[in-house]
XYZ file of C-alpha atoms in Angstrom:
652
model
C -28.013 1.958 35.011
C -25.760 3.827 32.853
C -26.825 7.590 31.906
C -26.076 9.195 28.505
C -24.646 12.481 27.019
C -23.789 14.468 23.995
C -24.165 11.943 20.944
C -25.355 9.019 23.213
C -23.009 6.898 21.455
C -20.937 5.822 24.642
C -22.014 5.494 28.182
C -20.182 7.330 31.023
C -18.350 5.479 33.234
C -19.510 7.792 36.794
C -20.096 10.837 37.392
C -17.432 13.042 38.614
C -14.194 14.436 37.068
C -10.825 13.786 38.519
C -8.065 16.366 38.696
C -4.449 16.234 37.551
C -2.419 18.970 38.492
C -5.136 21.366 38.255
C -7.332 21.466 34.991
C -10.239 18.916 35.110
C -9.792 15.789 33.407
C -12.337 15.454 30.223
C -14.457 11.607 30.548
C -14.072 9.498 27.442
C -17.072 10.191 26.153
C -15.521 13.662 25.678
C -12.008 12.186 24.474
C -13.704 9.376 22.390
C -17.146 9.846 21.404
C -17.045 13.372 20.395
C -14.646 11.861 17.074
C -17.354 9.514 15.197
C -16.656 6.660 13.721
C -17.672 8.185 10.128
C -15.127 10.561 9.696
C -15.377 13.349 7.275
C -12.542 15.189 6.439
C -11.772 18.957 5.498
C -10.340 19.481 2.116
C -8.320 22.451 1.264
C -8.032 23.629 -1.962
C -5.612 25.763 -3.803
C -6.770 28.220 -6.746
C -4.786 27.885 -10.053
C -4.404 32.066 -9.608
C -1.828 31.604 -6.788
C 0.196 29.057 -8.710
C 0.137 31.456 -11.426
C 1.540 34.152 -8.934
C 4.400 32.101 -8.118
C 5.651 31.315 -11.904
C 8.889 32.870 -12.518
C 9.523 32.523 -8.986
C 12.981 32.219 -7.828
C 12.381 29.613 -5.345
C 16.048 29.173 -4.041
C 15.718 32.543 -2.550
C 13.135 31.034 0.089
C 15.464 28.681 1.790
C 17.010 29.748 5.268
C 19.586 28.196 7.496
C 20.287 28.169 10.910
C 21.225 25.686 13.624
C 19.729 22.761 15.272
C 16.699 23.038 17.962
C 14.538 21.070 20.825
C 11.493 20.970 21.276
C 11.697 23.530 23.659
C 12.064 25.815 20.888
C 9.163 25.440 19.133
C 7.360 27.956 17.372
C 3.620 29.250 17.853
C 2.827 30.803 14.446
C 0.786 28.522 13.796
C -1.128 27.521 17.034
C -1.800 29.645 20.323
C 0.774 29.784 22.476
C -0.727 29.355 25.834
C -2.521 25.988 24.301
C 0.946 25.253 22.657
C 2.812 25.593 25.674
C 0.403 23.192 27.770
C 0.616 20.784 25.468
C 4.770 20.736 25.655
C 4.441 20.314 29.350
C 2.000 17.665 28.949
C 3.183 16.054 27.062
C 6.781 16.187 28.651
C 5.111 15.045 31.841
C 3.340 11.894 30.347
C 7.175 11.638 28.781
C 8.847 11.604 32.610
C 6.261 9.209 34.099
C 8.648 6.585 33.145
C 5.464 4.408 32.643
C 7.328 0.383 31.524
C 5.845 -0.939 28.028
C 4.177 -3.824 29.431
C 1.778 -1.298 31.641
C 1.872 0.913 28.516
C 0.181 -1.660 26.540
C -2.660 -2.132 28.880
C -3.032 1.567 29.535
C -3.485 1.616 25.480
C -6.248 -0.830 25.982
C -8.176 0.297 29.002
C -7.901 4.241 27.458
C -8.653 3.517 23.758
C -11.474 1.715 22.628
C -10.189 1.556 19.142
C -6.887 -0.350 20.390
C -8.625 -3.967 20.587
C -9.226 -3.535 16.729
C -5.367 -4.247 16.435
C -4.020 -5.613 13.118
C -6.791 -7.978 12.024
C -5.858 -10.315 9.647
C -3.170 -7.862 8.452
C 0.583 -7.928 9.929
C 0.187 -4.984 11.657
C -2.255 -2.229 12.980
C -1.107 -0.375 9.825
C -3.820 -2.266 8.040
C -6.713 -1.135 9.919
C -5.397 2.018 10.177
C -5.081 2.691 6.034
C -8.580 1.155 5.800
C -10.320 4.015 7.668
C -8.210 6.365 5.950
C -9.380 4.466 2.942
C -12.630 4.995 3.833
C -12.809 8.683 4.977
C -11.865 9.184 1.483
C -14.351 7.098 0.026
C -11.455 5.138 -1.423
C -9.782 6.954 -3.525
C -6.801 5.873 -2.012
C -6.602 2.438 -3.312
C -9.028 3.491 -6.447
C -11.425 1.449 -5.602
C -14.388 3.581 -5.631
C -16.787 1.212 -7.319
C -18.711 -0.786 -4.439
C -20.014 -3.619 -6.801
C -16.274 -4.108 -7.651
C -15.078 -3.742 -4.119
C -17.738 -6.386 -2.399
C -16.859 -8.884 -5.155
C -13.358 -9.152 -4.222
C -13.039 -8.458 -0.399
C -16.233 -9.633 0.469
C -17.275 -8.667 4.432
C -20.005 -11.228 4.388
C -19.993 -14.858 5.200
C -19.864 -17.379 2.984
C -18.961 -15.395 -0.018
C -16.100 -15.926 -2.247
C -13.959 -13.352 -3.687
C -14.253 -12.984 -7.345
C -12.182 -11.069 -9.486
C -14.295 -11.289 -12.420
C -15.739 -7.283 -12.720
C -11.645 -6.567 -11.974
C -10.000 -8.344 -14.542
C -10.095 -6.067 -16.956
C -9.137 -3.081 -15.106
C -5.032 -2.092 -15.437
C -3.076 -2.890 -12.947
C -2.503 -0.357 -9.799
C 0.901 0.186 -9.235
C 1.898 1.911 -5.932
C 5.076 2.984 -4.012
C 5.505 2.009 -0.321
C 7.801 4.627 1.471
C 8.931 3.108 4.668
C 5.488 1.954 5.587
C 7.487 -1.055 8.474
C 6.290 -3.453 8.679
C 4.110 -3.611 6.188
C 0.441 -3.321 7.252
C -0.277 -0.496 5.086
C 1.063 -2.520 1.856
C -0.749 -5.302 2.794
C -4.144 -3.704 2.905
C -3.921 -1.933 0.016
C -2.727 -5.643 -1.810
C -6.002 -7.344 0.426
C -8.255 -4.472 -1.246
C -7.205 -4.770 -4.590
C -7.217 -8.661 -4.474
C -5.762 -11.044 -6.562
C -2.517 -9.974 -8.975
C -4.786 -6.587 -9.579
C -1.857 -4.341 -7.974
C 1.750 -4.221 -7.314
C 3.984 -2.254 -4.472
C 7.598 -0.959 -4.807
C 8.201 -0.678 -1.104
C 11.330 1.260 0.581
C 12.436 -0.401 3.833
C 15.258 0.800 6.173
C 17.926 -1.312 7.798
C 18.624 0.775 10.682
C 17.976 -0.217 14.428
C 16.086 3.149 15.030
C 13.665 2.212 11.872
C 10.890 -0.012 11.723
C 11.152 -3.353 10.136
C 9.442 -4.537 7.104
C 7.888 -8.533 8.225
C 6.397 -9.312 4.862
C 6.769 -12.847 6.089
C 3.811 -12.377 8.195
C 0.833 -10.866 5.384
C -1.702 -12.171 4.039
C -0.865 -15.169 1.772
C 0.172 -13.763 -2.173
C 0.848 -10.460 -0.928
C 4.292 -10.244 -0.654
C 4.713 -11.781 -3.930
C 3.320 -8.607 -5.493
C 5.816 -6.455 -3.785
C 9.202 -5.430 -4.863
C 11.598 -4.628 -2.052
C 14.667 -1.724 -2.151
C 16.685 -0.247 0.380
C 19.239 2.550 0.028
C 22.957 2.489 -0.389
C 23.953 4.630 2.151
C 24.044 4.385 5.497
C 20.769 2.180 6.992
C 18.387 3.448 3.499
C 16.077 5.846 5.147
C 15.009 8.799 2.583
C 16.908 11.685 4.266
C 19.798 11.825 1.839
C 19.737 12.469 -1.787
C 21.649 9.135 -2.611
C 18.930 6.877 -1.134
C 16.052 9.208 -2.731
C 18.015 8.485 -6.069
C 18.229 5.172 -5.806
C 14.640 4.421 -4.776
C 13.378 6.311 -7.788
C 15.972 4.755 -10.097
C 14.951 1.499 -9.289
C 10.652 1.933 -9.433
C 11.083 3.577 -13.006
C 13.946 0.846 -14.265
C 11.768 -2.048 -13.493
C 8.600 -0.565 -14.575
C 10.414 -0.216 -18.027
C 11.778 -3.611 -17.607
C 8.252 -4.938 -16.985
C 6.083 -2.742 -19.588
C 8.634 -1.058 -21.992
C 6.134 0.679 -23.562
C 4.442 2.066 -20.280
C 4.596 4.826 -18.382
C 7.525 5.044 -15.358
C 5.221 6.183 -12.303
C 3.198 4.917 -9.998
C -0.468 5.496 -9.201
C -0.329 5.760 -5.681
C 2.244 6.610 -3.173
C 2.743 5.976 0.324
C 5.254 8.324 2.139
C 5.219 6.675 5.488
C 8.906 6.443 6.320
C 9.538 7.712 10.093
C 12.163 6.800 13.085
C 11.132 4.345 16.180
C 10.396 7.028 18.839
C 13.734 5.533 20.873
C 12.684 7.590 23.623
C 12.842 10.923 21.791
C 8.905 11.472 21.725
C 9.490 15.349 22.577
C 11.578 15.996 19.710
C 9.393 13.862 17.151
C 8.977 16.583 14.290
C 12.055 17.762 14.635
C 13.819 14.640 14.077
C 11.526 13.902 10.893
C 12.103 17.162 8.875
C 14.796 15.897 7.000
C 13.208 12.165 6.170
C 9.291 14.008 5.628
C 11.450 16.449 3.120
C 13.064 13.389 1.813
C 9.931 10.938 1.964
C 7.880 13.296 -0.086
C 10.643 14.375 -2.865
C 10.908 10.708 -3.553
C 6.969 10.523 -3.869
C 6.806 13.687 -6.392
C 9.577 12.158 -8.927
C 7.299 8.796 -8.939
C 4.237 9.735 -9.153
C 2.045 10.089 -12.114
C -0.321 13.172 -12.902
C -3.575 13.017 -10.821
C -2.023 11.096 -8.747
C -2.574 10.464 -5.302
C -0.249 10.878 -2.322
C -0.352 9.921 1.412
C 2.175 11.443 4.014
C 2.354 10.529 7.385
C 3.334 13.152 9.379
C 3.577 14.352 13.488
C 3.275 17.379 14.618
C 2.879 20.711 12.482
C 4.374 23.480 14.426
C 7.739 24.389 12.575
C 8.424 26.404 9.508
C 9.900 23.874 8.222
C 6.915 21.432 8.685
C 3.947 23.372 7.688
C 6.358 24.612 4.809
C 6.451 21.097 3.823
C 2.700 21.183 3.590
C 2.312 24.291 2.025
C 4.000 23.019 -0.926
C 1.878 20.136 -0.645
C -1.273 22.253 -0.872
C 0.253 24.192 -4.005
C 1.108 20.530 -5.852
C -2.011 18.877 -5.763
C -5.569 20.154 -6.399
C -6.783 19.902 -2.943
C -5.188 18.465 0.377
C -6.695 16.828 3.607
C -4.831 16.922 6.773
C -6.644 14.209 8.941
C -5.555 12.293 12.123
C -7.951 9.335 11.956
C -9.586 7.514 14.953
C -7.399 4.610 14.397
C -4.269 6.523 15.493
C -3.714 6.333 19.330
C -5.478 9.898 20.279
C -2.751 10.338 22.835
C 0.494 10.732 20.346
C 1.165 12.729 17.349
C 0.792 10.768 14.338
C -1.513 12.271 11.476
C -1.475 11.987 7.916
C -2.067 14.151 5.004
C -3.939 12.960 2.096
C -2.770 14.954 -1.200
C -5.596 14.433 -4.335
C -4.480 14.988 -8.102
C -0.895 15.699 -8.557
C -0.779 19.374 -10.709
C 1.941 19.738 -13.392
C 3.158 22.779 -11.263
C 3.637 20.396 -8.396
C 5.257 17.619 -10.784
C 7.874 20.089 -12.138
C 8.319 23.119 -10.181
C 7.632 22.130 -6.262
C 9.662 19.229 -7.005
C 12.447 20.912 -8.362
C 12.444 23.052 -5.414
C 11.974 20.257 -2.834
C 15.340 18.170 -4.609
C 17.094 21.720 -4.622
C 16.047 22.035 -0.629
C 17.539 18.157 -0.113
C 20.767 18.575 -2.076
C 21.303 21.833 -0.120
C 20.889 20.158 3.479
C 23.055 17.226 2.739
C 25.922 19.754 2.126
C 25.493 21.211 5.686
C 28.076 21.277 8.306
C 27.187 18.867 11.644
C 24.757 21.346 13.803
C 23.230 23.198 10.804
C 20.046 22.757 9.697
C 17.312 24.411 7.011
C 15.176 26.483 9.138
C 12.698 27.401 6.575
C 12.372 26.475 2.895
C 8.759 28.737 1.847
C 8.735 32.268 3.902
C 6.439 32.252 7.142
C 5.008 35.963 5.715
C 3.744 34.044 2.249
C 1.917 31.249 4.116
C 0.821 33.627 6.882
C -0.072 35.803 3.915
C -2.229 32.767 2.260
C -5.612 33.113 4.734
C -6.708 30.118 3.290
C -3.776 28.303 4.398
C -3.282 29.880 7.308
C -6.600 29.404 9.339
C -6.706 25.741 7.935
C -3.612 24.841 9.818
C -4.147 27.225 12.697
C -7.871 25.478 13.234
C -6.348 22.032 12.714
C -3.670 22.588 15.157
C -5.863 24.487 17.645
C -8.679 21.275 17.447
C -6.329 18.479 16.875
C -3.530 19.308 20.253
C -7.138 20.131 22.169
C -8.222 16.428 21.977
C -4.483 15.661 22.676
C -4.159 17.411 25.352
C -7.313 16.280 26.696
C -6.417 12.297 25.877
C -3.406 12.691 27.789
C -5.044 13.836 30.943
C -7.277 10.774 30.882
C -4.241 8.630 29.741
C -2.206 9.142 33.022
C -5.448 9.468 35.272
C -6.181 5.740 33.935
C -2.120 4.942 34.868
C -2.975 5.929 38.005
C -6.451 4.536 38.828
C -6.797 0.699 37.695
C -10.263 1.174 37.976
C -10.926 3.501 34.413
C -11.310 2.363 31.236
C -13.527 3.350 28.490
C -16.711 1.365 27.771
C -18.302 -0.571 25.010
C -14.913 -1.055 23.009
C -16.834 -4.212 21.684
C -19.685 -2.288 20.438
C -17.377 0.902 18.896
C -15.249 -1.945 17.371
C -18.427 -3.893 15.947
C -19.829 -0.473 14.085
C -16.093 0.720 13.282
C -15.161 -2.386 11.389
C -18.591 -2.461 9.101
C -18.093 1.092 8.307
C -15.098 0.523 6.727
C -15.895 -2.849 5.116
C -13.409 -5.329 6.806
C -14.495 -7.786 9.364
C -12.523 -9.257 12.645
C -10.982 -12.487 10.671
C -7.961 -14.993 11.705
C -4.436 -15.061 10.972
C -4.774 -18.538 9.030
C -7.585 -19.968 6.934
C -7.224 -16.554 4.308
C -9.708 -15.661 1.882
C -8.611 -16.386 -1.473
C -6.513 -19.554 -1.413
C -7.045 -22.983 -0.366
C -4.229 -24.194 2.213
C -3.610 -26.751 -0.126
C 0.550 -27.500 0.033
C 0.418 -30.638 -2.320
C 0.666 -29.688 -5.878
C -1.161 -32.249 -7.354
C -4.156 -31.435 -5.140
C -4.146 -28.292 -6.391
C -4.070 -29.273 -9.708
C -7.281 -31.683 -9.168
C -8.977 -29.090 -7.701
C -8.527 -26.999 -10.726
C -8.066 -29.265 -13.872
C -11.421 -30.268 -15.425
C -12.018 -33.604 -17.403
C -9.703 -32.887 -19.816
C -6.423 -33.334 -17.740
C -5.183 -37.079 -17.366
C -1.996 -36.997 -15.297
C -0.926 -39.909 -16.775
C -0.545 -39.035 -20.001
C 0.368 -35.467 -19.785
C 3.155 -33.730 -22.451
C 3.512 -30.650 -23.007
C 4.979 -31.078 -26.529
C 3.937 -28.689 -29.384
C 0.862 -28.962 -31.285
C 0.973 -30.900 -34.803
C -1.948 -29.911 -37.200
C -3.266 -32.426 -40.141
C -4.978 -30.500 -42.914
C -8.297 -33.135 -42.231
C -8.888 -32.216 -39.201
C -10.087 -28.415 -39.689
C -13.042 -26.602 -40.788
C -11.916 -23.452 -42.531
C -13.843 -21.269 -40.430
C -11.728 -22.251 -37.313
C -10.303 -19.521 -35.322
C -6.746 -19.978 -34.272
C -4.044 -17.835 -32.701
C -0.362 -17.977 -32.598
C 2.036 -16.756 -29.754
C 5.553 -16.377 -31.486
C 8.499 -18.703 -29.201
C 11.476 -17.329 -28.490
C 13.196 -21.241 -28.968
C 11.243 -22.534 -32.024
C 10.159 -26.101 -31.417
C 10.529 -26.380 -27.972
C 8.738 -28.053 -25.503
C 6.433 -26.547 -23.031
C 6.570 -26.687 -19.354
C 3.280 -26.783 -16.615
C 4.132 -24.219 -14.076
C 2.020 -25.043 -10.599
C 2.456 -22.747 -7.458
C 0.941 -24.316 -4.086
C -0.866 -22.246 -1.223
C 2.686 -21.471 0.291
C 4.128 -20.155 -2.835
C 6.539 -22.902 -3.855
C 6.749 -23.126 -7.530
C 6.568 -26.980 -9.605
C 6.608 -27.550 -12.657
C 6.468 -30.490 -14.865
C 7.003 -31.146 -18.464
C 5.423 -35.028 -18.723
C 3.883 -37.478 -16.851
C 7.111 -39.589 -16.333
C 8.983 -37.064 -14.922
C 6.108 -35.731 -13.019
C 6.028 -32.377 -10.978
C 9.249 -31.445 -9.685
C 9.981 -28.519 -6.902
C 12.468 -25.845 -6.996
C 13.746 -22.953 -4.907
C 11.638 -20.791 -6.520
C 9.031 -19.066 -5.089
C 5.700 -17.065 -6.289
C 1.830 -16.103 -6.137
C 0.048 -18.684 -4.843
C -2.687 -21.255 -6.261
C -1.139 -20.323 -9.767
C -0.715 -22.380 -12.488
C 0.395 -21.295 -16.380
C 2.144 -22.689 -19.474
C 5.626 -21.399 -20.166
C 8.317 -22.412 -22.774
C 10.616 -25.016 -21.781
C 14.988 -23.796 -22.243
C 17.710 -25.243 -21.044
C 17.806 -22.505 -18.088
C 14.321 -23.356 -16.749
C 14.135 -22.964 -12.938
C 17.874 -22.558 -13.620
C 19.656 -20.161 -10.675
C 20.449 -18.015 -13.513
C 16.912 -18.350 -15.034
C 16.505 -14.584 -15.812
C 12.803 -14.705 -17.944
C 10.232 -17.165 -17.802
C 7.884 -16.786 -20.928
C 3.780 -17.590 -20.225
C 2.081 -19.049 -23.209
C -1.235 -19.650 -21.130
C -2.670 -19.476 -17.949
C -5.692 -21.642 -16.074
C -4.975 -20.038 -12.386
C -3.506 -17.012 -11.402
C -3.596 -15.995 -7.564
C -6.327 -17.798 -6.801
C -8.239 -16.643 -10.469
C -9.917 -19.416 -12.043
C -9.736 -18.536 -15.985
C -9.150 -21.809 -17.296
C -12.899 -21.665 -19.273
C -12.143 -18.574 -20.657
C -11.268 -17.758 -24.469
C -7.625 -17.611 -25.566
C -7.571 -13.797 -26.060
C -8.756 -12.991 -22.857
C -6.719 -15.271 -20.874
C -3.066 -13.874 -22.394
C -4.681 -10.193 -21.030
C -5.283 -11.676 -17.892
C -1.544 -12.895 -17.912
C -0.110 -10.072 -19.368
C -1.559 -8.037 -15.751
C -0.449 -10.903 -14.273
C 3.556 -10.472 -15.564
C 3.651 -6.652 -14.293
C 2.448 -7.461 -11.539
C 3.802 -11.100 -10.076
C 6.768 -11.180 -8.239
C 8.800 -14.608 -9.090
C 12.073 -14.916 -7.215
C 14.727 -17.407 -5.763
C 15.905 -16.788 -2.085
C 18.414 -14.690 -2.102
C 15.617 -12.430 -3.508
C 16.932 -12.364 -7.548
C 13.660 -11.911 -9.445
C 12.453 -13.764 -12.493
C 10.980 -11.484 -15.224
C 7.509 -12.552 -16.246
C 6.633 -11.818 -20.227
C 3.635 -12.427 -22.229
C 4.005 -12.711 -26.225
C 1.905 -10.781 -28.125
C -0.782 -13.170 -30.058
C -2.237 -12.765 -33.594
C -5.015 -14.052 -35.284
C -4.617 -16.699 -38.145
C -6.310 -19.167 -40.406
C -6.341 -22.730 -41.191
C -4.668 -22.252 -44.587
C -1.677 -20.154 -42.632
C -1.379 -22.985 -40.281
C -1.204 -26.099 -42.871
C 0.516 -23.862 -45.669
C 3.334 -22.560 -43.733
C 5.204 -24.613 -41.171
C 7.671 -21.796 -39.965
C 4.409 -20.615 -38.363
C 4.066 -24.033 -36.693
C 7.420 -24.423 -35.951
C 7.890 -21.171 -34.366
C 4.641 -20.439 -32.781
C 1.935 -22.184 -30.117
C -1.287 -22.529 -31.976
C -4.344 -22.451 -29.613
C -7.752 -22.302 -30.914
C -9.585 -19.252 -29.819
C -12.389 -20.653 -27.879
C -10.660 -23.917 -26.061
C -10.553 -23.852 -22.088
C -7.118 -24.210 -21.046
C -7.062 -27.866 -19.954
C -8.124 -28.728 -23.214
C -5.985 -26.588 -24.947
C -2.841 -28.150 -23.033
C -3.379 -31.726 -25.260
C -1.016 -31.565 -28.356
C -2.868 -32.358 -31.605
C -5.976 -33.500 -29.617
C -9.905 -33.792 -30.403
C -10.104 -30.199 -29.633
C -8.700 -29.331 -33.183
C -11.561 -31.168 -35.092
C -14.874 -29.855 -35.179
């Protein structure tokens, strides 16, 4: 019978501890259990009075220079040495074990309870990972901080439906995507937000040494809310000011592109862009100073005031590092520097999580951080920035300081500590940690996702025939074999003056009207009458859609730059066919900033809603530019019936 210890969450798996190479070998109890599964993290504030101290402050003058180190080389000013220096050998011994990836993988399993999670229904272990985050933070990262919304449209429990109905109404949540290969982190903040309620500008690499983004693999009607940019130089990773440029050129042009009259940042961003470790695992923060510097300049210029920020980081030993975070901790109101349970215990990966972006950090730590950048890409080969903020002012801060010293000191402890155990279990078959099932079983409900498969998705019926899908949707009103979608022609009889209309202006006056369908894969129809019926093209969108746009002699064209939505029954899976006019044009008008519509090659298709305007019967019958140059759709029609020209929804 199995004994317990300490929180009596885990049982232990005997009773004696093993040696390697000396110090005794912690159980996983001590490794594992001591780090619950509800996580709470420290927050670190900084006081408006030191910002203030550091106005007029020429911030040039911090920057040093000096030439490139190893690991070997690293600092303890902000760790004990003796603790630092065990954890270097360590760690290089785990490094020289020469352990193949194959036994790697099950070591991962037998020494990590957390590793059978894996990606869930997401396309990577990203997913999981940014939904304890998510959590720990009581979800402020993706905004969603209202439960009742949050259980409607990611429901954990069976036989629920998600339902977008208490979201419709919110704005859209725009976020930026930093390097975060290959793409679980996008594609659980897309899952969370549900439906068209969000959109992702995401930075990808090209290079052999980076992780690749596999949006091909997420959850169904994710990738068509994301909008994909790499840099022009080199393989696109953020450690050069061209690439940083570009990224930021391109969020803010299509933002303007997509809501002229909105503002050009982002809500959110993601600053997750790192290197494969390629065998370099010593020399991991070293090798990142450049891209974290880069990674987190780009984030700054994007993102909007009280904003929030996440940074993926590794180790925080250098001046150049926790100088990266110290300017952090003076840009936003408070900072978090967290390494959750869902990152393997045994490496280096933590993140910091950076609440309400502060004009001082939107203006002057950003101007510093781009002045720091341009500076290092005009370095000689072998030279590097060695410090950008002096070691006396953040030794200086005691604030700072003993948050980052008691971080480091706790954090490379349970490191340390995991490694032992790691290469005891690579030598000992026999060891693995217990209960993974259990830990997995409480995990998961804690954070509100449940184990589900990689097919069968919430949200959208795997329905690839069009016309199923638009039986399943249509209501009595739709008769396939009559359907046109020719304009609306109004006889004086057949109104009551009190009838509400409204009019959507047409940028072709008289034109025909075309019924846009999207299947459960995401290939786009449409059709504009019954004889010609629903025809396919190359073009691709959110699925389980299906809206009214104006017919032009480019439609579904390769040059088709703008398609123009006049009304909407389904959009990503949202029924709104039943509700009024007004209501549905918002809906689409999220819907357009958010959708991504595209052709192959990856050209996309710019979405627009017309504005609408109330009018009367006499306006209707009186003038006929206003019929001629405008759809007229009575305020409180469902869509279907809306759809029949000059039907028996016009009389009363």
């Amino acid at each position: 019978m199995h004994t317990r210890r300490g929180n009596g969450r885990y049982p232990r798996p005997n009773n004696h501890h093993p040696q390697i190479n000396g110090p005794q070998v912690a159980m996983p109890e001590d490794v594992i259990g001591r780090q619950r599964i509800q996580e709470r993290p420290t927050l670190l504030e900084c006081s408006p009075r030191r910002r203030d101290m550091l106005l007029g402050t020429d911030m040039k003058e911090w920057m040093t220079f000096g030439s490139e180190k190893d690991f070997t080389e690293t600092p303890a000013d902000f760790i004990d040495a003796d603790q630092l220096a065990q954890f270097l050998k360590l760690t290089q011994q785990k490094h020289e074990e020469h352990i193949s990836e194959q036994v790697k993988f099950t070591l991962h399993n037998r020494a990590n309870p957390y590793e059978d999670i894996r990606n869930l229904c997401f396309v990577s272990r990203c997913g999981p990972k940014l939904a304890s985050l998510d959590k720990m933070f009581d979800f402020r990262i993706t905004g969603e901080t209202d439960y009742k919304k949050r259980a409607a449209k990611t429901p954990i429990v069976d036989g629920l439906h998600a339902d977008n109905t208490l979201s419709r109404d919110d704005p859209p949540f725009i976020f930026a995507d930093i390097g975060g290969a290959p793409g679980g982190f996008s594609d659980y903040i897309l899952w969370r937000k549900g439906f068209y309620n969000a959109k992702g500008f995401v930075s990808f690499a090209t290079s052999e040494r980076s992780f690749g983004y596999n949006h091909s693999r997420m959850l169904p009607g994710n990738a068509e809310c994301l909008d994909f940019h790499t840099g022009p130089v080199e393989n696109g990773n953020h450690n050069c000011v061209e690439n940083v440029d570009a990224y930021i050129n391109h969020v803010k042009s299509e933002l303007r592109r997509h809501n002229p009259d909105g503002e050009e940042t982002v809500d959110f961003v993601g600053a997750f862009m790192c290197l494969t470790r390629d065998g370099h695992e010593m020399e991991q923060e070293f090798r990142h100073e450049k891209m974290l510097l880069g990674n987190i300049v780009t984030g700054l210029s994007l993102l909007k005031l009280n904003g929030n920020m996440l940074v993926r980081v590794f180790d925080l030993f250098t001046p150049v590092t926790v100088g990266l975070v110290y300017c952090l901790y003076l840009a936003f109101k408070q900072i978090a520097v967290v390494k959750p349970i869902t990152c393997r215990p045994g490496n280096s990966e933590q993140f910091i999580f950076c609440e309400k972006l502060t004009p001082f950090g939107a203006t002057i730590i950003k101007d510093h951080l781009t002045e720091v950048l341009c500076s290092w890409d005009d370095l000689p080969e072998g030279e590097t920035v060695a410090s950008l903020v002096p070691l006396t002012l953040m030794k200086d801060d005691a604030r700072f300081f003993d948050y980052i010293y008691k971080h480091n000191m706790t954090t490379v402890d349970r490191q340390t500590r995991y490694i032992q155990f790691y290469l005891l279990c690579a030598r000992d078959q026999r060891i693995r940690v217990p209960d993974s099932d259990k830990i997995i079983k409480v995990a998961l409900a804690h954070w509100e996702l449940k184990p589900c498969p990689r097919k069968g998705k919430p949200r959208f019926h795997q329905i690839p025939d069009i016309k199923a899908i638009i039986a399943m949707y249509a209501d009595e009103h739709w008769n396939p074999e009559t359907f046109t979608a020719k304009p609306s022609n109004f006889n004086l009889s057949d109104f009551n003056a009190a009838t509400s209309f409204y009019a959507s202006e047409l940028d072709f006056p008289a034109v025909e009207f075309a019924l846009v369908a999207i299947n459960s894969t995401g290939t786009v129809f449409y059709a504009i009458d019954a004889e010609t019926g629903f025809v396919e093209t190359q073009f691709t969108g959110p699925p389980s859609s299906i809206f009214l746009v104006e017919n032009n002699p480019s439609l579904f064209a390769p040059d088709m730059d703008q398609l123009v939505i006049h009304d909407a029954a389904v959009l990503s899976g949202d029924n709104l066919a039943d509700l009024p006019f007004p209501q549905r044009m918002k809906v689409a008008r999220k819907f357009a900033i958010t959708a991504i519509m595209q052709l192959p090659e990856g050209t996309n298709v710019k979405l627009t809603v017309p504005e609408i305007k109330e009018i009367s019967v006499l306006q209707i019958t009186e003038n006929q530019k206003i019929a001629e140059s405008c759809r007229i759709s009575r305020k409180d029609s469902s869509f279907w019936a809306n759809l029949i020209p000059g039907g028996s929804w016009l009389k009363d």
